[in-house]
PDB file of C-alpha atoms and ligand atoms in Angstrom:
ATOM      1  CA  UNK A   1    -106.908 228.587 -80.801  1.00  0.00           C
ATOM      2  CA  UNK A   2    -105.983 225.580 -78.495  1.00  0.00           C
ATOM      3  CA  UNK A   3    -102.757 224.151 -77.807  1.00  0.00           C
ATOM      4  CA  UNK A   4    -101.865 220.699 -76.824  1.00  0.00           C
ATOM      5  CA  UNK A   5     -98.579 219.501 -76.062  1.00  0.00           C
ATOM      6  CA  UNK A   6     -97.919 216.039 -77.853  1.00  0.00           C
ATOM      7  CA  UNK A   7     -93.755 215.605 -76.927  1.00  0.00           C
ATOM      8  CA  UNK A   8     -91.128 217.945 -74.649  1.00  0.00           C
ATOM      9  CA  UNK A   9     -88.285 215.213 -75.008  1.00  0.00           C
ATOM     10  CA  UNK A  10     -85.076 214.531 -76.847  1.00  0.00           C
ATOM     11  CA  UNK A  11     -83.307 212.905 -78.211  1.00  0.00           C
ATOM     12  CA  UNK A  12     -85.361 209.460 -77.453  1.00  0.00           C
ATOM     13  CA  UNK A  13     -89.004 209.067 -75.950  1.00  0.00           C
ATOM     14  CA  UNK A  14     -89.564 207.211 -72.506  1.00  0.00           C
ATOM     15  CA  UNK A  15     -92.744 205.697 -70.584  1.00  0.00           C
ATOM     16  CA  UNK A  16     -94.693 208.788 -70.579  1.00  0.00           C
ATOM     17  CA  UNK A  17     -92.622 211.008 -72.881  1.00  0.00           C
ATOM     18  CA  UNK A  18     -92.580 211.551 -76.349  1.00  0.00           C
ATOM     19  CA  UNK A  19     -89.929 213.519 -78.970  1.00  0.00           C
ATOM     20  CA  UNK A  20     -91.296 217.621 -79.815  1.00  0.00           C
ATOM     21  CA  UNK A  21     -94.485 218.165 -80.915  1.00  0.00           C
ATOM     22  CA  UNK A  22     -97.339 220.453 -80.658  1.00  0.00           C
ATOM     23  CA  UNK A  23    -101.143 220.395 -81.958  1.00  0.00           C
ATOM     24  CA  UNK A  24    -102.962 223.792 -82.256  1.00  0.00           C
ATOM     25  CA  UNK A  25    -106.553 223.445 -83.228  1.00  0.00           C
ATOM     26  CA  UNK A  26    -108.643 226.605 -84.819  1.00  0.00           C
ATOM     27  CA  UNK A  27    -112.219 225.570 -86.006  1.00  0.00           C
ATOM     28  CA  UNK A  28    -112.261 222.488 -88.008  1.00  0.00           C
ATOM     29  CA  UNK A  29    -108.192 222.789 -88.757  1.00  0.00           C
ATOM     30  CA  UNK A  30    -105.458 221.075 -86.999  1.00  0.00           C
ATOM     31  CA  UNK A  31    -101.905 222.202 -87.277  1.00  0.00           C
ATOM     32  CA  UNK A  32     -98.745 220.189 -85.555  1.00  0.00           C
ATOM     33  CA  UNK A  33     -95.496 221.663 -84.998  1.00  0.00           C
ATOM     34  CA  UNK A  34     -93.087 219.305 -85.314  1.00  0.00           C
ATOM     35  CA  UNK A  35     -93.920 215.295 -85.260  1.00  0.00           C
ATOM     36  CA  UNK A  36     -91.202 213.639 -83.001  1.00  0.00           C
ATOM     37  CA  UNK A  37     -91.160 210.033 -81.992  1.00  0.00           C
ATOM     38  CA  UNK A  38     -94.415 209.074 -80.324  1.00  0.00           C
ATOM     39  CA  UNK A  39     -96.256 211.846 -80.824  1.00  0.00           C
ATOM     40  CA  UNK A  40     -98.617 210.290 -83.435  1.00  0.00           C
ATOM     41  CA  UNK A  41     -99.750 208.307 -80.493  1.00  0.00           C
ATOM     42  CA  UNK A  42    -101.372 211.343 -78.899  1.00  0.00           C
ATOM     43  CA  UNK A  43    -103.774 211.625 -82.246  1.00  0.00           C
ATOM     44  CA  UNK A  44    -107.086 210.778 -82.205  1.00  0.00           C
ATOM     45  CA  UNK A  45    -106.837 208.252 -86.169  1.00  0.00           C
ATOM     46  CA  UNK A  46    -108.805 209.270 -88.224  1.00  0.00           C
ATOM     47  CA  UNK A  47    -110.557 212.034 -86.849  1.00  0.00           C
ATOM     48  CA  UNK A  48    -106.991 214.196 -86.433  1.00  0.00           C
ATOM     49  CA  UNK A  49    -105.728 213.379 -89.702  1.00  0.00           C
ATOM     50  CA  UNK A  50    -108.640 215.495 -91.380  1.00  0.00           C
ATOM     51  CA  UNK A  51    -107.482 218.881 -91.866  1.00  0.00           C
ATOM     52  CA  UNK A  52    -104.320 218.323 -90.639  1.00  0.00           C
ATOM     53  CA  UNK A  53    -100.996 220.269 -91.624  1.00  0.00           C
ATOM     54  CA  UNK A  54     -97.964 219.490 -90.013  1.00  0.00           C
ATOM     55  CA  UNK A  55     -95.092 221.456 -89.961  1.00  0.00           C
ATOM     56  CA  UNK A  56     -91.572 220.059 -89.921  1.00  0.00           C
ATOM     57  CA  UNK A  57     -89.191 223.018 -88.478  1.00  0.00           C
ATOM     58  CA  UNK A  58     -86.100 220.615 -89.178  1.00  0.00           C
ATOM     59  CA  UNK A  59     -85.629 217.460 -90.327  1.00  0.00           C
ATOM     60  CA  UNK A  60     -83.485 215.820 -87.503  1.00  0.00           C
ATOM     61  CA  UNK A  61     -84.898 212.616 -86.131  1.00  0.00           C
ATOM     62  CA  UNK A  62     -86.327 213.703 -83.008  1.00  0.00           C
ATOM     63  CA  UNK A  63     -88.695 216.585 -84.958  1.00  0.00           C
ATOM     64  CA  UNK A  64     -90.210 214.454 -87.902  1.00  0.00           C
ATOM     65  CA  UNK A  65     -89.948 210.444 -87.162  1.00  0.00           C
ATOM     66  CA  UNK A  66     -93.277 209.964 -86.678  1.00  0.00           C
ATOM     67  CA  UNK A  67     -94.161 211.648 -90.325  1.00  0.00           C
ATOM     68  CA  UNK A  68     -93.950 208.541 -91.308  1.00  0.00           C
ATOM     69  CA  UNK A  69     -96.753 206.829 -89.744  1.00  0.00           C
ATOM     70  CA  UNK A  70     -99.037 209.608 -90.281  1.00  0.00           C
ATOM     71  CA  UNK A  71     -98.241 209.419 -93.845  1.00  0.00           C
ATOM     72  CA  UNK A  72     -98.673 205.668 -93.733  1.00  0.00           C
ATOM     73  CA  UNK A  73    -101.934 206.003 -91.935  1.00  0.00           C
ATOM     74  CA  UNK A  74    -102.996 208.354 -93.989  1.00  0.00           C
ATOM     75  CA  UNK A  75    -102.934 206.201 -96.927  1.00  0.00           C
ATOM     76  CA  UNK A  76    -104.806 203.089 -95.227  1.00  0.00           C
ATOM     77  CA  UNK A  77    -107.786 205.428 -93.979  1.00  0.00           C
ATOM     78  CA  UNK A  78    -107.764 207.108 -97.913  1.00  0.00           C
ATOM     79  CA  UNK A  79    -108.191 203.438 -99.108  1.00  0.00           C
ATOM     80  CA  UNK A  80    -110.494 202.588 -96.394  1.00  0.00           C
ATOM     81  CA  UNK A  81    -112.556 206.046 -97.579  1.00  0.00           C
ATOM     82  CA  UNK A  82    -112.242 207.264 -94.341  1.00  0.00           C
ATOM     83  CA  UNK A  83    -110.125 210.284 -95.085  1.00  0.00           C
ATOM     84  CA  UNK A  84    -110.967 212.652 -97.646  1.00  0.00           C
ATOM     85  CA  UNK A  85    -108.302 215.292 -97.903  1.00  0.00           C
ATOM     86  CA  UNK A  86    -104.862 214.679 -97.786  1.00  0.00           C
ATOM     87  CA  UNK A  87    -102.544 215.504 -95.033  1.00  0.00           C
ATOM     88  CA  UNK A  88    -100.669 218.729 -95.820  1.00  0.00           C
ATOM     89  CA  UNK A  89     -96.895 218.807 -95.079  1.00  0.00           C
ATOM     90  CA  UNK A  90     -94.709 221.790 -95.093  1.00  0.00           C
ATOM     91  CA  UNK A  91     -90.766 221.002 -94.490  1.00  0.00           C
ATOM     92  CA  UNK A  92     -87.259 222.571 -95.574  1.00  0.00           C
ATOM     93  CA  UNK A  93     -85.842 221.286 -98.193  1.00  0.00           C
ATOM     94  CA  UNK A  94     -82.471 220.150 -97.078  1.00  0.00           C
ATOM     95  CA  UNK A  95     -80.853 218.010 -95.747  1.00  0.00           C
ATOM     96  CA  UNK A  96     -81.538 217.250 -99.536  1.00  0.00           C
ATOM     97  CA  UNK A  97     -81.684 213.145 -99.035  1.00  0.00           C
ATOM     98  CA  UNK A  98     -84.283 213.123 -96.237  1.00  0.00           C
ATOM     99  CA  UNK A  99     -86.156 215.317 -97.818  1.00  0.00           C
ATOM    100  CA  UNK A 100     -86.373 213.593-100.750  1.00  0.00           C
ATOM    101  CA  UNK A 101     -86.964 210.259 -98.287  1.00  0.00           C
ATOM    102  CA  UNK A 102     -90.152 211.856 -97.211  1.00  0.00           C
ATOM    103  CA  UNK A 103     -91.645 213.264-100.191  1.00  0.00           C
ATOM    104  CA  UNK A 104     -91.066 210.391-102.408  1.00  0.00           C
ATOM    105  CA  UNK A 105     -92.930 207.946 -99.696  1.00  0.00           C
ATOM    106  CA  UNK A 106     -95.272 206.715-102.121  1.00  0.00           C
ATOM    107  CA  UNK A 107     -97.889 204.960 -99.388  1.00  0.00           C
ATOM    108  CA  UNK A 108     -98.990 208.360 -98.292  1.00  0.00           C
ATOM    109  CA  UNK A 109    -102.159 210.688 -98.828  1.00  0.00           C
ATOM    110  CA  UNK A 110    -100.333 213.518 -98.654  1.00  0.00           C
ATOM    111  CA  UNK A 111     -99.494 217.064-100.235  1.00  0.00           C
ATOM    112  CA  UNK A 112     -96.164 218.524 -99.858  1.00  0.00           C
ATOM    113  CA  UNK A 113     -94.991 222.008 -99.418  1.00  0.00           C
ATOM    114  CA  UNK A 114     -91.546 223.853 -99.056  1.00  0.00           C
ATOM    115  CA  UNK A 115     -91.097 226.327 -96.131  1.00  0.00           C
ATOM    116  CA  UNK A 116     -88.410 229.310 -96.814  1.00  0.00           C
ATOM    117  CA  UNK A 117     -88.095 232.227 -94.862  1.00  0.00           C
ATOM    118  CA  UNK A 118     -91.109 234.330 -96.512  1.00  0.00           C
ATOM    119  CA  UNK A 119     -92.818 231.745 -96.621  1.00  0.00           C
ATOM    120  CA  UNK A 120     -96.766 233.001 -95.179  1.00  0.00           C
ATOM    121  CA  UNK A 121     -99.428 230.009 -94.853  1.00  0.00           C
ATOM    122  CA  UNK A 122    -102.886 230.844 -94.467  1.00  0.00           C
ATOM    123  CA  UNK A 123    -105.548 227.778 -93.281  1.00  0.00           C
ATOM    124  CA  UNK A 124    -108.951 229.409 -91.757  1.00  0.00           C
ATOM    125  CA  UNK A 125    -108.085 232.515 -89.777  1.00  0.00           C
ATOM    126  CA  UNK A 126    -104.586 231.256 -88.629  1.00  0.00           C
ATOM    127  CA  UNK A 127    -101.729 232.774 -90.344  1.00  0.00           C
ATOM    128  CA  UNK A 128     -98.254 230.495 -90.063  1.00  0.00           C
ATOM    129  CA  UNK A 129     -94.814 232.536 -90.812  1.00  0.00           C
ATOM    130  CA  UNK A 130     -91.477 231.571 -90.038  1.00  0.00           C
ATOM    131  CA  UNK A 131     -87.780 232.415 -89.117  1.00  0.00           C
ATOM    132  CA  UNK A 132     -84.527 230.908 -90.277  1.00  0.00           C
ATOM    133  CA  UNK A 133     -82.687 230.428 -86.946  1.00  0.00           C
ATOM    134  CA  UNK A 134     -79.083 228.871 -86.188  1.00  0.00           C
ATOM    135  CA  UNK A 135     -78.380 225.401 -85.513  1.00  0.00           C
ATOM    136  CA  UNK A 136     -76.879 222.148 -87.274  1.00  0.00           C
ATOM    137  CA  UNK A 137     -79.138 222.063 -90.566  1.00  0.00           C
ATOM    138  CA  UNK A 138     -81.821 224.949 -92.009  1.00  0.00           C
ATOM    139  CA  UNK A 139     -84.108 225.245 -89.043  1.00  0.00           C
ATOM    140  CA  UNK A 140     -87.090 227.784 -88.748  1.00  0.00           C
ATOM    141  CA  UNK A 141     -88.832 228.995 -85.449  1.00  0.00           C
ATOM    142  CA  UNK A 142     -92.477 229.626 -86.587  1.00  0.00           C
ATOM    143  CA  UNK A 143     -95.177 232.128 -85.284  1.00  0.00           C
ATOM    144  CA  UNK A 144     -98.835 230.776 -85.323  1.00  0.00           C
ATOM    145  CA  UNK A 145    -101.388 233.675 -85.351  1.00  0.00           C
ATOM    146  CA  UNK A 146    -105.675 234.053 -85.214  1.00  0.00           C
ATOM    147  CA  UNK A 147    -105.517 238.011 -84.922  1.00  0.00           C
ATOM    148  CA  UNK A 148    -105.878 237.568 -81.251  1.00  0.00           C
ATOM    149  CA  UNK A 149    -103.548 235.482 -79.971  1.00  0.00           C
ATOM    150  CA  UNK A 150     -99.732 234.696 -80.904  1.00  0.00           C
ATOM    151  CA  UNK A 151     -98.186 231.615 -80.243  1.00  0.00           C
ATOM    152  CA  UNK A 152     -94.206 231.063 -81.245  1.00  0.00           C
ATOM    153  CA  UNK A 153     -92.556 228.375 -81.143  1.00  0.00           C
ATOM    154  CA  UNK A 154     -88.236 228.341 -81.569  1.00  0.00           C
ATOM    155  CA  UNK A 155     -87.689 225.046 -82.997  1.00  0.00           C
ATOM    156  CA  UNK A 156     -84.092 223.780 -82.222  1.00  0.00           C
ATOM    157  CA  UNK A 157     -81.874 226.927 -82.118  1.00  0.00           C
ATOM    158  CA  UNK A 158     -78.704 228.472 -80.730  1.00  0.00           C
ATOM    159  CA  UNK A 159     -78.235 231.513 -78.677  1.00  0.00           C
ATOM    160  CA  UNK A 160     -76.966 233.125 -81.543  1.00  0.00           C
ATOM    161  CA  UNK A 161     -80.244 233.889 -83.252  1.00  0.00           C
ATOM    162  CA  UNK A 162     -81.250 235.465 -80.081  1.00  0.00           C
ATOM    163  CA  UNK A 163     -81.902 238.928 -81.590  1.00  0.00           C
ATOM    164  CA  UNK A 164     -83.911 238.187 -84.226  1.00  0.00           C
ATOM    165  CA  UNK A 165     -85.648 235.441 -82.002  1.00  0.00           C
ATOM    166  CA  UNK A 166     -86.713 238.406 -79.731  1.00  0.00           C
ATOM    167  CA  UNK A 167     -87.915 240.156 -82.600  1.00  0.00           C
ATOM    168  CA  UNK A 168     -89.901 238.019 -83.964  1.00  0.00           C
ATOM    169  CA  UNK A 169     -91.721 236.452 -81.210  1.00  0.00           C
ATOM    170  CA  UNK A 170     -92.268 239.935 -79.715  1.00  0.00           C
ATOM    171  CA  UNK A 171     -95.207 240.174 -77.610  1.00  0.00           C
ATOM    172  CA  UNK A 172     -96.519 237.028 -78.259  1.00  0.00           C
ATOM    173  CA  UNK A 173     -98.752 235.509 -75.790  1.00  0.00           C
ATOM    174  CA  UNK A 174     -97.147 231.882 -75.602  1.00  0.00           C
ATOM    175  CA  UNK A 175     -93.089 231.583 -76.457  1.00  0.00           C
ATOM    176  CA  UNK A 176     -92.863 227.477 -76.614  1.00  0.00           C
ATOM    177  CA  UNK A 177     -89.010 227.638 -76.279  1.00  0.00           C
ATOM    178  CA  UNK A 178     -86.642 224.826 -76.585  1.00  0.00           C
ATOM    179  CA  UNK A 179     -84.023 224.668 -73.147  1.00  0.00           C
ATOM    180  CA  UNK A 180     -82.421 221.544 -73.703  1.00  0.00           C
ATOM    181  CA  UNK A 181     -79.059 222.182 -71.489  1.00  0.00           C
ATOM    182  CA  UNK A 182     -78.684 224.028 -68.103  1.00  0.00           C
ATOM    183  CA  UNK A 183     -76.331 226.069 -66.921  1.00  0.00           C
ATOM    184  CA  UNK A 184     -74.737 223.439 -64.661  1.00  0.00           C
ATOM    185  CA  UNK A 185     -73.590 220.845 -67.878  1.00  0.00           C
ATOM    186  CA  UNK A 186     -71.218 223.207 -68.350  1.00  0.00           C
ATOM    187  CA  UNK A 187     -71.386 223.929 -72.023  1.00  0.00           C
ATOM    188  CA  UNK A 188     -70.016 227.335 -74.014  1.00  0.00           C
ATOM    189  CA  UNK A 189     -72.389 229.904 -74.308  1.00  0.00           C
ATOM    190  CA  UNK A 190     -72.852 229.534 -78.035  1.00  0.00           C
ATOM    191  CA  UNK A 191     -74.168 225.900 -78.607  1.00  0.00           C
ATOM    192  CA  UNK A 192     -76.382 224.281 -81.411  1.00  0.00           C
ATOM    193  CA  UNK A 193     -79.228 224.664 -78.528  1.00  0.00           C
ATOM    194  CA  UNK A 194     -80.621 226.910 -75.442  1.00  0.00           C
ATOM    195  CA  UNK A 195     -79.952 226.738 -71.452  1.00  0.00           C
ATOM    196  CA  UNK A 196     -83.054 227.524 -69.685  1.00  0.00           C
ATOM    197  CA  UNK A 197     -81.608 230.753 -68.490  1.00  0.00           C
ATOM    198  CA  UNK A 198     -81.390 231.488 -72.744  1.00  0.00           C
ATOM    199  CA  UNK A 199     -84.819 230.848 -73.050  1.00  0.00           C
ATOM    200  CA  UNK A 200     -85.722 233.232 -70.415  1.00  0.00           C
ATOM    201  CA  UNK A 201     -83.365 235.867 -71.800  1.00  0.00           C
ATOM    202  CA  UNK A 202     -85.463 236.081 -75.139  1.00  0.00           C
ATOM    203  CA  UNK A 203     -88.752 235.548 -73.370  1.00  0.00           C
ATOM    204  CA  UNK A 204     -88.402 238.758 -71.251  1.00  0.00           C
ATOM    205  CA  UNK A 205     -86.436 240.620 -73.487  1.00  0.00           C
ATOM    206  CA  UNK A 206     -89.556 239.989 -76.298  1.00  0.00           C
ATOM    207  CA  UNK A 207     -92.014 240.633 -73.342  1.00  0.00           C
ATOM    208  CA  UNK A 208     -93.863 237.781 -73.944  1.00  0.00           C
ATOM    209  CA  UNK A 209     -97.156 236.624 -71.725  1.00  0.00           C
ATOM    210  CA  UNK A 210     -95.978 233.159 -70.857  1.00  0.00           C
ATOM    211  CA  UNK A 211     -92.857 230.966 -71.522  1.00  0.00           C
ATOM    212  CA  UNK A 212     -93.355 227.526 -71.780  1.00  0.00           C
ATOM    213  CA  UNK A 213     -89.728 225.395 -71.750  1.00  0.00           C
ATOM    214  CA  UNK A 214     -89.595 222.291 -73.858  1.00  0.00           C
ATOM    215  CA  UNK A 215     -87.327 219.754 -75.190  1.00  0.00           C
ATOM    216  CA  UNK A 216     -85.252 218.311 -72.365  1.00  0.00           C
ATOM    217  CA  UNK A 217     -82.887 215.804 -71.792  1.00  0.00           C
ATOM    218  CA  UNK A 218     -84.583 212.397 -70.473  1.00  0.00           C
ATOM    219  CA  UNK A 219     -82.100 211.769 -67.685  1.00  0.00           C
ATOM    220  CA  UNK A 220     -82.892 215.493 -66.404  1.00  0.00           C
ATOM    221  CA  UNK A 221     -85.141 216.255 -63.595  1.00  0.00           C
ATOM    222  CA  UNK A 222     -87.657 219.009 -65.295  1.00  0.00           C
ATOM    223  CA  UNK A 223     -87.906 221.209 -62.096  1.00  0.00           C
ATOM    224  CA  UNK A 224     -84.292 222.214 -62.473  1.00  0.00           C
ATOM    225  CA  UNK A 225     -85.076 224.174 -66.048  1.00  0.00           C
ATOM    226  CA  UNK A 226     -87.839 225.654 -64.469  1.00  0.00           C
ATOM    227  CA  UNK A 227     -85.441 227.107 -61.546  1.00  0.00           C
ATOM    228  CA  UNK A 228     -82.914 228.208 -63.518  1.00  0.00           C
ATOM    229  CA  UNK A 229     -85.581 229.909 -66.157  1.00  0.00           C
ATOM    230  CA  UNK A 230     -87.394 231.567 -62.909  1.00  0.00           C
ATOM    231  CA  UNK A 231     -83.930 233.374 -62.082  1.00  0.00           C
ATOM    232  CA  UNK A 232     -84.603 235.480 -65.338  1.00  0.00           C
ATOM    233  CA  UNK A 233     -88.383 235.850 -66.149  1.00  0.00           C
ATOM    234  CA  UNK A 234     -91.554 234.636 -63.666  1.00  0.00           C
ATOM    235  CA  UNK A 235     -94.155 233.645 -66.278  1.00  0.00           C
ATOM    236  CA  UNK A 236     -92.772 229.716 -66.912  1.00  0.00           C
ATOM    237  CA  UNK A 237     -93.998 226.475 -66.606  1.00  0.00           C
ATOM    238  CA  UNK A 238     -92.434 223.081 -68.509  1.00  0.00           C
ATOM    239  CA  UNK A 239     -94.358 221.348 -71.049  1.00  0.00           C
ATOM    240  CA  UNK A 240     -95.896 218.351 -70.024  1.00  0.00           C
ATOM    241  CA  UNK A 241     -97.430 215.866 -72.548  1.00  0.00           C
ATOM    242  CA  UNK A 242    -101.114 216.471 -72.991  1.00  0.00           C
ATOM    243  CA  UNK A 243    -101.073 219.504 -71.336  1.00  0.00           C
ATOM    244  CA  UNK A 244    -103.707 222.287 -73.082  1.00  0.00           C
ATOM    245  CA  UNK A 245    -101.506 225.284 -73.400  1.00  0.00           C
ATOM    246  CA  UNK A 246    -104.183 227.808 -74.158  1.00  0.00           C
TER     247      UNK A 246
HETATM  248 ZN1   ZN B 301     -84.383 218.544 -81.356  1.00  0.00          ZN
END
């Protein structure tokens, strides 16, 4: 299992930054966790597109934009015969009118599927399961596993889920958390989103190999997540774009 970082920014992309997104690769099969604006320009068309399934964990913006060039593209390199299975999408069903937006995108090679809490994918030896966690609309953290290694990754998600966050990404081997605020903005404890210091609460407290923070604010100066996470738990670094994760 390999992990490449596609996007650690929100809510807009900058020179060298893109919106969330992650691309594991097992064997032939390619699976990307989330698909934030600009991330589809860190594929490889047409070659990633084959046995690709993306996974939306919640449809704001910043987590599935770019859906809808790969679904575009998708349909050009069909036409073209380039492209011989469709891309597989798995997304929550509400919000109910962008979900309907992307499913009913007719210039698309694609196959849709619905992700609810017991929901259990299989594609080669990876198995995909999820967790509903807190924040603004249905939002799932989702646990990517090959028997050997665990990766999690916590979508969007407020400190209130913490408990079952720690449960479910316990001793994992990579936690990809989100930390979008620090301590210092000065927000209440219980926000739609994670400090740092949040992130590194669940990471030790699930025991995890390696925390790796992610989503941040573009006017923010990275290092200061990665102080504030340090206070709590040693293993962290900050997702960079392209960086190979495992
Ligand atoms: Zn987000």
């Amino acid at each position: 299992m390999r992990i490449k970082v596609l996007g650690t920014q929100s809510p807009y992309v900058t020179e060298n930054h893109n919106c969330p997104g992650f691309l594991i690769e097992s064997g032939q099969h390619r699976i990307m966790l989330d698909c934030g604006s600009g991330t589809h320009r860190m594929l490889d068309f047409p070659n990633d597109l084959n046995n690709l399934h993306v996974f939306l964990t919640h449809l704001h913006r910043d987590h599935y934009n770019d859906i809808f060039n790969i679904q575009y593209a998708s349909y050009v390199f069909h036409n073209q015969k380039r492209l011989e299975n469709p891309v597989e999408i798995y997304l929550p069903m509400s919000p109910q009118r962008i979900y309907g937006d992307i499913i009913s995108e007719s210039n698309s090679y694609t196959k849709y599927h619905k992700i609810k809490s017991n929901t259990k994918v299989h594609i080669g030896e990876l198995e995909i399961t999820f967790l509903l966690v807190e924040h603004a609309v249905e939002t799932y953290a989702v646990k990517v596993t090959d028997g050997r290694n665990t990766i999690v990754y916590t979508s969007d998600v407020s400190f209130i889920s913490r408990e079952q966050l720690v449960d479910f990404a316990k001793y994992a081997n990579v936690l990809i958390s989100e930390s979008s605020l620090l301590k210092e903005h000065g927000f209440p404890k219980i926000n739609s989103h994670l400090t740092a210091h949040q992130a590194a609460t669940i990471a030790k407290e699930a025991e995890v190999g390696k925390l790796v923070l992610t989503h941040f604010w573009p006017e923010e100066d990275v290092n200061k997540y990665l102080s504030e996470a340090k206070e709590i738990f040693e293993d962290v670094e900050v997702a960079i774009e392209g960086m190979i994760l495992m």
